[in-house]
Amino acid sequence: MTIQRVAIIGLGLLGGSIGLALRERAPGIVTTGFDANPHVRDVAGERGLVGTVFASPAEAARDADLVILCVPVGAMRDAAASLADALPDGAIVSDVGSSKQSVSLALAEALPGHTVIPAHPVAGTEQSGPEAGFADLFVNRWCILTPPADVDKDAVASLSAFWAGLGAKVEIMDAEHHDLVLAVTSHIPHLIAYTIVGTASDLEEVTRSEVIKYSAGGFRDFTRIAASDPVMWRDVFLNNKGAVLEMLGRFTEDLTAMQRAIRSGDGEALHDLFTRTRAIRREVIDQGQDDERPDFGRSDHA
Ligand code: NAP
C-alpha cells in the first residue's frame, strides 16, 4: 500500500514537522490536520503545516490512508476515540508518543478492529507548539515502530517506507523493550535535568543570579533539556512508570558508588568511569547523532 493521504491529529512540534517534511519531500501526498486548540489550528493554517486544517478530528481523518496521532501521551486514548466512527476501512493508525506500552494499549482499546502500528520518532527539541516544527526534524534520526505481533506486515512496510521518506532510519522492536531503552536514553536524562535545575534554583547558599551567571560551566546544557514541555514530560513519566523506576534504581546505585569514590578519594574509579563515558560521546558523534564541534559549535566558549 502506498500512502497518499495523511491526517495529522495534533499540530504542535511533531505534527507540524511531519506536515512540513511531507510538503517538502512528498508534495504529492494530500495532508489534513486537526488540533484541539483553536489557536494552534489558526497558526497551522498560516504556516501551511498541512494542506487543510479541519475543525474536527473526524473530518480530518475521513479520507486518510494514514492517521498519525501527535498529541501528548496522556491524550492518546481520547484522540483515538474521537476518530473511531470516522476512520476509513484499511486506514493505518499510528502515533509519535514517547512511551509505547501504555499508548499501544490505549490505541488498541479505542480502535478495535483497526490497523494500529504505534511509532516513536526519536527526534525532537525542547520547543513545542505549532511554530516549533521544521521539515528536517527527522533527517538521520531513528523512528522506532512497535507493531503488534498480529498486525498486517504490508501495513508495517508502508509505514516504514513513509518514515524513511521523511529522512528517518527505521527500527522495529517490541513496545516493552522500547520503553526500557528510552527510559535510559531519554526519560532518565530528562528527569536528571529537571532535578538538577530544580535543585540549583532552590539553593540558598548560592544565589539564583550566580547560578545563571556561571551557567556556562555545564548547568546551561541541563537547562535546555529542563525547558522541555511540562505536559509532554509529565505524561511520559506517568506512562512509563515501570521502566523509569527500574532504571532510576540502577542510576541511584551508580550515583551512590560515585559518592563513595569521592568520599574515599578513589581517583582511579572516577577516572575509569570518565574515560568510558568520553568514549560513548565519541560513538554518538561517529554515528552522526550529534555535532562534533566543541561545545556543540557554540561560539562563546566558556
Ligand atoms: P506539542 O508541540 O505540545 O503539540 C501537541 C498538540 O496536541 C498541542 O497543540 C495540543 O494542544 C494538541 N492536543 C492535545 N490533546 C489533543 C487532542 N485530544 N486532540 C487533538 N489535539 C490535541 O507536543 P509535541 O512536542 O509535538 O509532542 C507530541 C507527541 O510527540 C507527544 O506524545 C510526545 O511524547 C511525542 N514526542 C515528542 C518529542 C519532543 O521532543 N517534543 C519527541 C518525540 C516524540 P494544547 O497544547 O492546547 O493541549
PDB file of C-alpha atoms in Angstrom, residues 48-253:
ATOM      1  CA  GLY A  48       0.754  25.676   5.955  1.00  0.00           C
ATOM      2  CA  LEU A  49       1.651  22.778   8.262  1.00  0.00           C
ATOM      3  CA  VAL A  50      -0.950  20.674   6.413  1.00  0.00           C
ATOM      4  CA  GLY A  51      -2.914  21.245   3.234  1.00  0.00           C
ATOM      5  CA  THR A  52      -6.259  21.609   5.034  1.00  0.00           C
ATOM      6  CA  VAL A  53      -6.880  22.220   8.726  1.00  0.00           C
ATOM      7  CA  PHE A  54     -10.272  20.930   9.869  1.00  0.00           C
ATOM      8  CA  ALA A  55     -12.293  21.883  12.931  1.00  0.00           C
ATOM      9  CA  SER A  56     -12.943  18.253  13.929  1.00  0.00           C
ATOM     10  CA  PRO A  57     -10.774  15.123  14.024  1.00  0.00           C
ATOM     11  CA  ALA A  58     -13.418  13.113  12.158  1.00  0.00           C
ATOM     12  CA  GLU A  59     -13.362  15.492   9.171  1.00  0.00           C
ATOM     13  CA  ALA A  60      -9.550  15.466   9.091  1.00  0.00           C
ATOM     14  CA  ALA A  61      -9.373  11.649   9.125  1.00  0.00           C
ATOM     15  CA  ARG A  62     -12.341  10.872   6.864  1.00  0.00           C
ATOM     16  CA  ASP A  63     -10.371  10.030   3.688  1.00  0.00           C
ATOM     17  CA  ALA A  64      -6.956   9.210   5.163  1.00  0.00           C
ATOM     18  CA  ASP A  65      -4.787   6.150   4.419  1.00  0.00           C
ATOM     19  CA  LEU A  66      -2.657   7.027   7.432  1.00  0.00           C
ATOM     20  CA  VAL A  67      -3.676   8.891  10.588  1.00  0.00           C
ATOM     21  CA  ILE A  68      -0.866   9.953  12.926  1.00  0.00           C
ATOM     22  CA  LEU A  69      -1.685  10.998  16.480  1.00  0.00           C
ATOM     23  CA  CYS A  70       0.769  13.692  17.582  1.00  0.00           C
ATOM     24  CA  VAL A  71      -0.735  14.613  20.951  1.00  0.00           C
ATOM     25  CA  PRO A  72       0.705  14.194  24.476  1.00  0.00           C
ATOM     26  CA  VAL A  73       0.872  10.557  25.577  1.00  0.00           C
ATOM     27  CA  GLY A  74      -1.879  11.091  28.152  1.00  0.00           C
ATOM     28  CA  ALA A  75      -4.237  12.418  25.440  1.00  0.00           C
ATOM     29  CA  MET A  76      -3.752   9.495  23.008  1.00  0.00           C
ATOM     30  CA  ARG A  77      -6.768   7.482  24.171  1.00  0.00           C
ATOM     31  CA  ASP A  78      -9.209  10.405  23.769  1.00  0.00           C
ATOM     32  CA  ALA A  79      -7.673  11.450  20.458  1.00  0.00           C
ATOM     33  CA  ALA A  80      -8.017   7.884  19.119  1.00  0.00           C
ATOM     34  CA  ALA A  81     -11.591   7.550  20.428  1.00  0.00           C
ATOM     35  CA  SER A  82     -12.549  10.767  18.642  1.00  0.00           C
ATOM     36  CA  LEU A  83     -11.722   9.034  15.320  1.00  0.00           C
ATOM     37  CA  ALA A  84     -13.492   5.746  15.931  1.00  0.00           C
ATOM     38  CA  ASP A  85     -16.584   6.495  13.806  1.00  0.00           C
ATOM     39  CA  ALA A  86     -14.750   8.298  11.014  1.00  0.00           C
ATOM     40  CA  LEU A  87     -11.825   6.032  10.104  1.00  0.00           C
ATOM     41  CA  PRO A  88     -11.995   4.615   6.591  1.00  0.00           C
ATOM     42  CA  ASP A  89     -11.631   0.827   6.259  1.00  0.00           C
ATOM     43  CA  GLY A  90      -7.999  -0.170   5.846  1.00  0.00           C
ATOM     44  CA  ALA A  91      -6.535   3.076   7.194  1.00  0.00           C
ATOM     45  CA  ILE A  92      -3.380   2.739   9.269  1.00  0.00           C
ATOM     46  CA  VAL A  93      -3.424   4.494  12.633  1.00  0.00           C
ATOM     47  CA  SER A  94      -0.089   5.422  14.154  1.00  0.00           C
ATOM     48  CA  ASP A  95       1.302   7.897  16.662  1.00  0.00           C
ATOM     49  CA  VAL A  96       4.546   9.559  17.755  1.00  0.00           C
ATOM     50  CA  GLY A  97       4.274   9.133  21.530  1.00  0.00           C
ATOM     51  CA  SER A  98       7.460   8.898  23.576  1.00  0.00           C
ATOM     52  CA  SER A  99       6.309   5.852  25.551  1.00  0.00           C
ATOM     53  CA  LYS A 100       4.875   2.841  23.807  1.00  0.00           C
ATOM     54  CA  GLN A 101       3.314   0.181  26.073  1.00  0.00           C
ATOM     55  CA  SER A 102       0.525   2.327  27.516  1.00  0.00           C
ATOM     56  CA  VAL A 103      -0.091   4.097  24.192  1.00  0.00           C
ATOM     57  CA  SER A 104      -0.306   0.773  22.308  1.00  0.00           C
ATOM     58  CA  LEU A 105      -2.908  -0.444  24.776  1.00  0.00           C
ATOM     59  CA  ALA A 106      -4.877   2.815  24.657  1.00  0.00           C
ATOM     60  CA  LEU A 107      -4.979   2.853  20.843  1.00  0.00           C
ATOM     61  CA  ALA A 108      -5.907  -0.825  20.573  1.00  0.00           C
ATOM     62  CA  GLU A 109      -8.745  -0.380  23.076  1.00  0.00           C
ATOM     63  CA  ALA A 110     -10.040   2.825  21.488  1.00  0.00           C
ATOM     64  CA  LEU A 111      -9.910   1.473  17.920  1.00  0.00           C
ATOM     65  CA  PRO A 112     -10.740  -2.252  17.976  1.00  0.00           C
ATOM     66  CA  GLY A 113     -10.551  -3.914  14.564  1.00  0.00           C
ATOM     67  CA  HIS A 114      -8.368  -1.168  13.039  1.00  0.00           C
ATOM     68  CA  THR A 115      -4.767  -1.432  11.873  1.00  0.00           C
ATOM     69  CA  VAL A 116      -2.797   0.222  14.679  1.00  0.00           C
ATOM     70  CA  ILE A 117       1.000   0.495  14.431  1.00  0.00           C
ATOM     71  CA  PRO A 118       2.486   2.604  17.241  1.00  0.00           C
ATOM     72  CA  ALA A 119       5.674   4.519  16.469  1.00  0.00           C
ATOM     73  CA  HIS A 120       8.164   6.881  18.093  1.00  0.00           C
ATOM     74  CA  PRO A 121      10.426   9.141  16.069  1.00  0.00           C
ATOM     75  CA  VAL A 122      13.403   9.706  18.357  1.00  0.00           C
ATOM     76  CA  ALA A 123      13.712  13.308  17.288  1.00  0.00           C
ATOM     77  CA  GLY A 124      12.668  16.486  18.982  1.00  0.00           C
ATOM     78  CA  THR A 125      13.706  19.708  20.610  1.00  0.00           C
ATOM     79  CA  GLU A 126      12.904  21.495  23.855  1.00  0.00           C
ATOM     80  CA  GLN A 127      10.412  23.681  21.951  1.00  0.00           C
ATOM     81  CA  SER A 128       6.762  22.855  21.451  1.00  0.00           C
ATOM     82  CA  GLY A 129       3.734  24.252  19.660  1.00  0.00           C
ATOM     83  CA  PRO A 130       2.796  24.954  16.036  1.00  0.00           C
ATOM     84  CA  GLU A 131       5.622  27.471  15.485  1.00  0.00           C
ATOM     85  CA  ALA A 132       8.292  24.976  16.557  1.00  0.00           C
ATOM     86  CA  GLY A 133       8.112  22.419  13.755  1.00  0.00           C
ATOM     87  CA  PHE A 134      10.601  22.190  10.881  1.00  0.00           C
ATOM     88  CA  ALA A 135      10.894  19.956   7.823  1.00  0.00           C
ATOM     89  CA  ASP A 136      14.279  18.384   8.649  1.00  0.00           C
ATOM     90  CA  LEU A 137      13.470  17.257  12.190  1.00  0.00           C
ATOM     91  CA  PHE A 138      13.551  13.558  11.264  1.00  0.00           C
ATOM     92  CA  VAL A 139      16.559  13.511   8.946  1.00  0.00           C
ATOM     93  CA  ASN A 140      19.072  10.880  10.048  1.00  0.00           C
ATOM     94  CA  ARG A 141      17.090  10.246  13.251  1.00  0.00           C
ATOM     95  CA  TRP A 142      15.672   6.876  14.272  1.00  0.00           C
ATOM     96  CA  CYS A 143      11.984   6.145  14.115  1.00  0.00           C
ATOM     97  CA  ILE A 144      11.058   3.093  16.189  1.00  0.00           C
ATOM     98  CA  LEU A 145       7.936   1.152  15.185  1.00  0.00           C
ATOM     99  CA  THR A 146       6.366  -1.189  17.737  1.00  0.00           C
ATOM    100  CA  PRO A 147       3.853  -3.209  15.694  1.00  0.00           C
ATOM    101  CA  PRO A 148       1.651  -5.744  17.485  1.00  0.00           C
ATOM    102  CA  ALA A 149       2.557  -9.333  16.524  1.00  0.00           C
ATOM    103  CA  ASP A 150      -0.631  -9.948  14.535  1.00  0.00           C
ATOM    104  CA  VAL A 151      -0.663  -6.730  12.503  1.00  0.00           C
ATOM    105  CA  ASP A 152      -0.651  -6.751   8.663  1.00  0.00           C
ATOM    106  CA  LYS A 153       3.000  -6.906   7.509  1.00  0.00           C
ATOM    107  CA  ASP A 154       2.272  -4.853   4.376  1.00  0.00           C
ATOM    108  CA  ALA A 155       0.983  -2.040   6.583  1.00  0.00           C
ATOM    109  CA  VAL A 156       4.221  -2.155   8.613  1.00  0.00           C
ATOM    110  CA  ALA A 157       6.216  -1.986   5.368  1.00  0.00           C
ATOM    111  CA  SER A 158       4.147   1.018   4.198  1.00  0.00           C
ATOM    112  CA  LEU A 159       4.663   2.861   7.475  1.00  0.00           C
ATOM    113  CA  SER A 160       8.410   2.071   7.417  1.00  0.00           C
ATOM    114  CA  ALA A 161       8.640   3.456   3.869  1.00  0.00           C
ATOM    115  CA  PHE A 162       6.691   6.534   4.965  1.00  0.00           C
ATOM    116  CA  TRP A 163       9.195   7.359   7.738  1.00  0.00           C
ATOM    117  CA  ALA A 164      12.172   6.585   5.512  1.00  0.00           C
ATOM    118  CA  GLY A 165      10.678   9.077   3.050  1.00  0.00           C
ATOM    119  CA  LEU A 166      10.872  11.752   5.771  1.00  0.00           C
ATOM    120  CA  GLY A 167      14.589  11.038   6.140  1.00  0.00           C
ATOM    121  CA  ALA A 168      14.384   8.781   9.200  1.00  0.00           C
ATOM    122  CA  LYS A 169      16.106   5.462   9.841  1.00  0.00           C
ATOM    123  CA  VAL A 170      13.515   2.873  10.850  1.00  0.00           C
ATOM    124  CA  GLU A 171      13.875   0.228  13.569  1.00  0.00           C
ATOM    125  CA  ILE A 172      11.299  -2.283  14.746  1.00  0.00           C
ATOM    126  CA  MET A 173      11.115  -3.521  18.334  1.00  0.00           C
ATOM    127  CA  ASP A 174       8.528  -4.553  20.866  1.00  0.00           C
ATOM    128  CA  ALA A 175       6.899  -1.895  22.995  1.00  0.00           C
ATOM    129  CA  GLU A 176       8.286  -3.194  26.304  1.00  0.00           C
ATOM    130  CA  HIS A 177      11.870  -3.100  25.039  1.00  0.00           C
ATOM    131  CA  HIS A 178      11.304   0.368  23.560  1.00  0.00           C
ATOM    132  CA  ASP A 179      10.170   1.683  26.932  1.00  0.00           C
ATOM    133  CA  LEU A 180      13.247   0.287  28.690  1.00  0.00           C
ATOM    134  CA  VAL A 181      15.691   1.645  26.096  1.00  0.00           C
ATOM    135  CA  LEU A 182      14.070   5.074  26.048  1.00  0.00           C
ATOM    136  CA  ALA A 183      13.941   5.184  29.844  1.00  0.00           C
ATOM    137  CA  VAL A 184      17.772   5.119  29.804  1.00  0.00           C
ATOM    138  CA  THR A 185      18.442   7.252  26.751  1.00  0.00           C
ATOM    139  CA  SER A 186      15.764   9.897  27.147  1.00  0.00           C
ATOM    140  CA  HIS A 187      13.480   9.718  30.158  1.00  0.00           C
ATOM    141  CA  ILE A 188      16.110   9.457  32.937  1.00  0.00           C
ATOM    142  CA  PRO A 189      18.302  12.196  31.364  1.00  0.00           C
ATOM    143  CA  HIS A 190      15.255  14.458  31.358  1.00  0.00           C
ATOM    144  CA  LEU A 191      14.478  13.554  34.960  1.00  0.00           C
ATOM    145  CA  ILE A 192      18.065  14.352  35.966  1.00  0.00           C
ATOM    146  CA  ALA A 193      17.959  17.676  34.118  1.00  0.00           C
ATOM    147  CA  TYR A 194      14.639  18.651  35.702  1.00  0.00           C
ATOM    148  CA  THR A 195      16.036  17.708  39.120  1.00  0.00           C
ATOM    149  CA  ILE A 196      19.414  19.449  38.883  1.00  0.00           C
ATOM    150  CA  VAL A 197      17.862  22.653  37.571  1.00  0.00           C
ATOM    151  CA  GLY A 198      15.269  22.489  40.345  1.00  0.00           C
ATOM    152  CA  THR A 199      17.960  21.841  42.972  1.00  0.00           C
ATOM    153  CA  ALA A 200      20.080  24.763  41.754  1.00  0.00           C
ATOM    154  CA  SER A 201      17.143  27.124  41.806  1.00  0.00           C
ATOM    155  CA  ASP A 202      16.322  26.092  45.395  1.00  0.00           C
ATOM    156  CA  LEU A 203      19.865  26.591  46.784  1.00  0.00           C
ATOM    157  CA  GLU A 204      20.181  29.196  49.493  1.00  0.00           C
ATOM    158  CA  GLU A 205      23.972  29.413  49.810  1.00  0.00           C
ATOM    159  CA  VAL A 206      24.422  30.213  46.100  1.00  0.00           C
ATOM    160  CA  THR A 207      22.239  32.944  44.726  1.00  0.00           C
ATOM    161  CA  ARG A 208      19.972  32.391  41.756  1.00  0.00           C
ATOM    162  CA  SER A 209      21.774  35.143  39.842  1.00  0.00           C
ATOM    163  CA  GLU A 210      25.119  33.334  40.347  1.00  0.00           C
ATOM    164  CA  VAL A 211      23.612  30.081  39.066  1.00  0.00           C
ATOM    165  CA  ILE A 212      22.591  31.857  35.873  1.00  0.00           C
ATOM    166  CA  LYS A 213      25.763  33.981  35.590  1.00  0.00           C
ATOM    167  CA  TYR A 214      28.107  30.995  35.738  1.00  0.00           C
ATOM    168  CA  SER A 215      25.817  28.574  33.916  1.00  0.00           C
ATOM    169  CA  ALA A 216      28.295  28.004  31.045  1.00  0.00           C
ATOM    170  CA  GLY A 217      30.183  25.678  33.420  1.00  0.00           C
ATOM    171  CA  GLY A 218      27.744  22.906  32.476  1.00  0.00           C
ATOM    172  CA  PHE A 219      24.452  23.946  34.052  1.00  0.00           C
ATOM    173  CA  ARG A 220      23.104  25.603  30.904  1.00  0.00           C
ATOM    174  CA  ASP A 221      23.211  22.311  28.985  1.00  0.00           C
ATOM    175  CA  PHE A 222      20.839  20.876  31.579  1.00  0.00           C
ATOM    176  CA  THR A 223      18.580  23.935  31.318  1.00  0.00           C
ATOM    177  CA  ARG A 224      17.977  23.196  27.632  1.00  0.00           C
ATOM    178  CA  ILE A 225      16.593  19.764  28.439  1.00  0.00           C
ATOM    179  CA  ALA A 226      14.774  21.046  31.528  1.00  0.00           C
ATOM    180  CA  ALA A 227      12.961  23.600  29.354  1.00  0.00           C
ATOM    181  CA  SER A 228      11.082  20.786  27.599  1.00  0.00           C
ATOM    182  CA  ASP A 229       7.289  20.812  27.531  1.00  0.00           C
ATOM    183  CA  PRO A 230       5.847  20.188  31.040  1.00  0.00           C
ATOM    184  CA  VAL A 231       2.671  18.439  29.819  1.00  0.00           C
ATOM    185  CA  MET A 232       4.550  16.121  27.487  1.00  0.00           C
ATOM    186  CA  TRP A 233       7.053  15.096  30.146  1.00  0.00           C
ATOM    187  CA  ARG A 234       4.529  14.741  32.948  1.00  0.00           C
ATOM    188  CA  ASP A 235       2.698  12.263  30.708  1.00  0.00           C
ATOM    189  CA  VAL A 236       5.878  10.389  29.761  1.00  0.00           C
ATOM    190  CA  PHE A 237       6.779   9.728  33.408  1.00  0.00           C
ATOM    191  CA  LEU A 238       3.230   8.744  34.353  1.00  0.00           C
ATOM    192  CA  ASN A 239       3.020   6.390  31.360  1.00  0.00           C
ATOM    193  CA  ASN A 240       6.462   4.765  31.509  1.00  0.00           C
ATOM    194  CA  LYS A 241       6.469   4.368  35.268  1.00  0.00           C
ATOM    195  CA  GLY A 242       7.814   0.786  35.457  1.00  0.00           C
ATOM    196  CA  ALA A 243      10.838   1.201  33.180  1.00  0.00           C
ATOM    197  CA  VAL A 244      11.689   4.653  34.565  1.00  0.00           C
ATOM    198  CA  LEU A 245      11.600   3.432  38.174  1.00  0.00           C
ATOM    199  CA  GLU A 246      13.697   0.378  37.270  1.00  0.00           C
ATOM    200  CA  MET A 247      16.360   2.494  35.545  1.00  0.00           C
ATOM    201  CA  LEU A 248      16.213   5.116  38.287  1.00  0.00           C
ATOM    202  CA  GLY A 249      17.053   2.351  40.785  1.00  0.00           C
ATOM    203  CA  ARG A 250      20.141   1.436  38.740  1.00  0.00           C
ATOM    204  CA  PHE A 251      21.126   5.076  38.405  1.00  0.00           C
ATOM    205  CA  THR A 252      20.766   5.683  42.145  1.00  0.00           C
ATOM    206  CA  GLU A 253      23.086   2.753  42.892  1.00  0.00           C
TER     207      GLU A 253
END
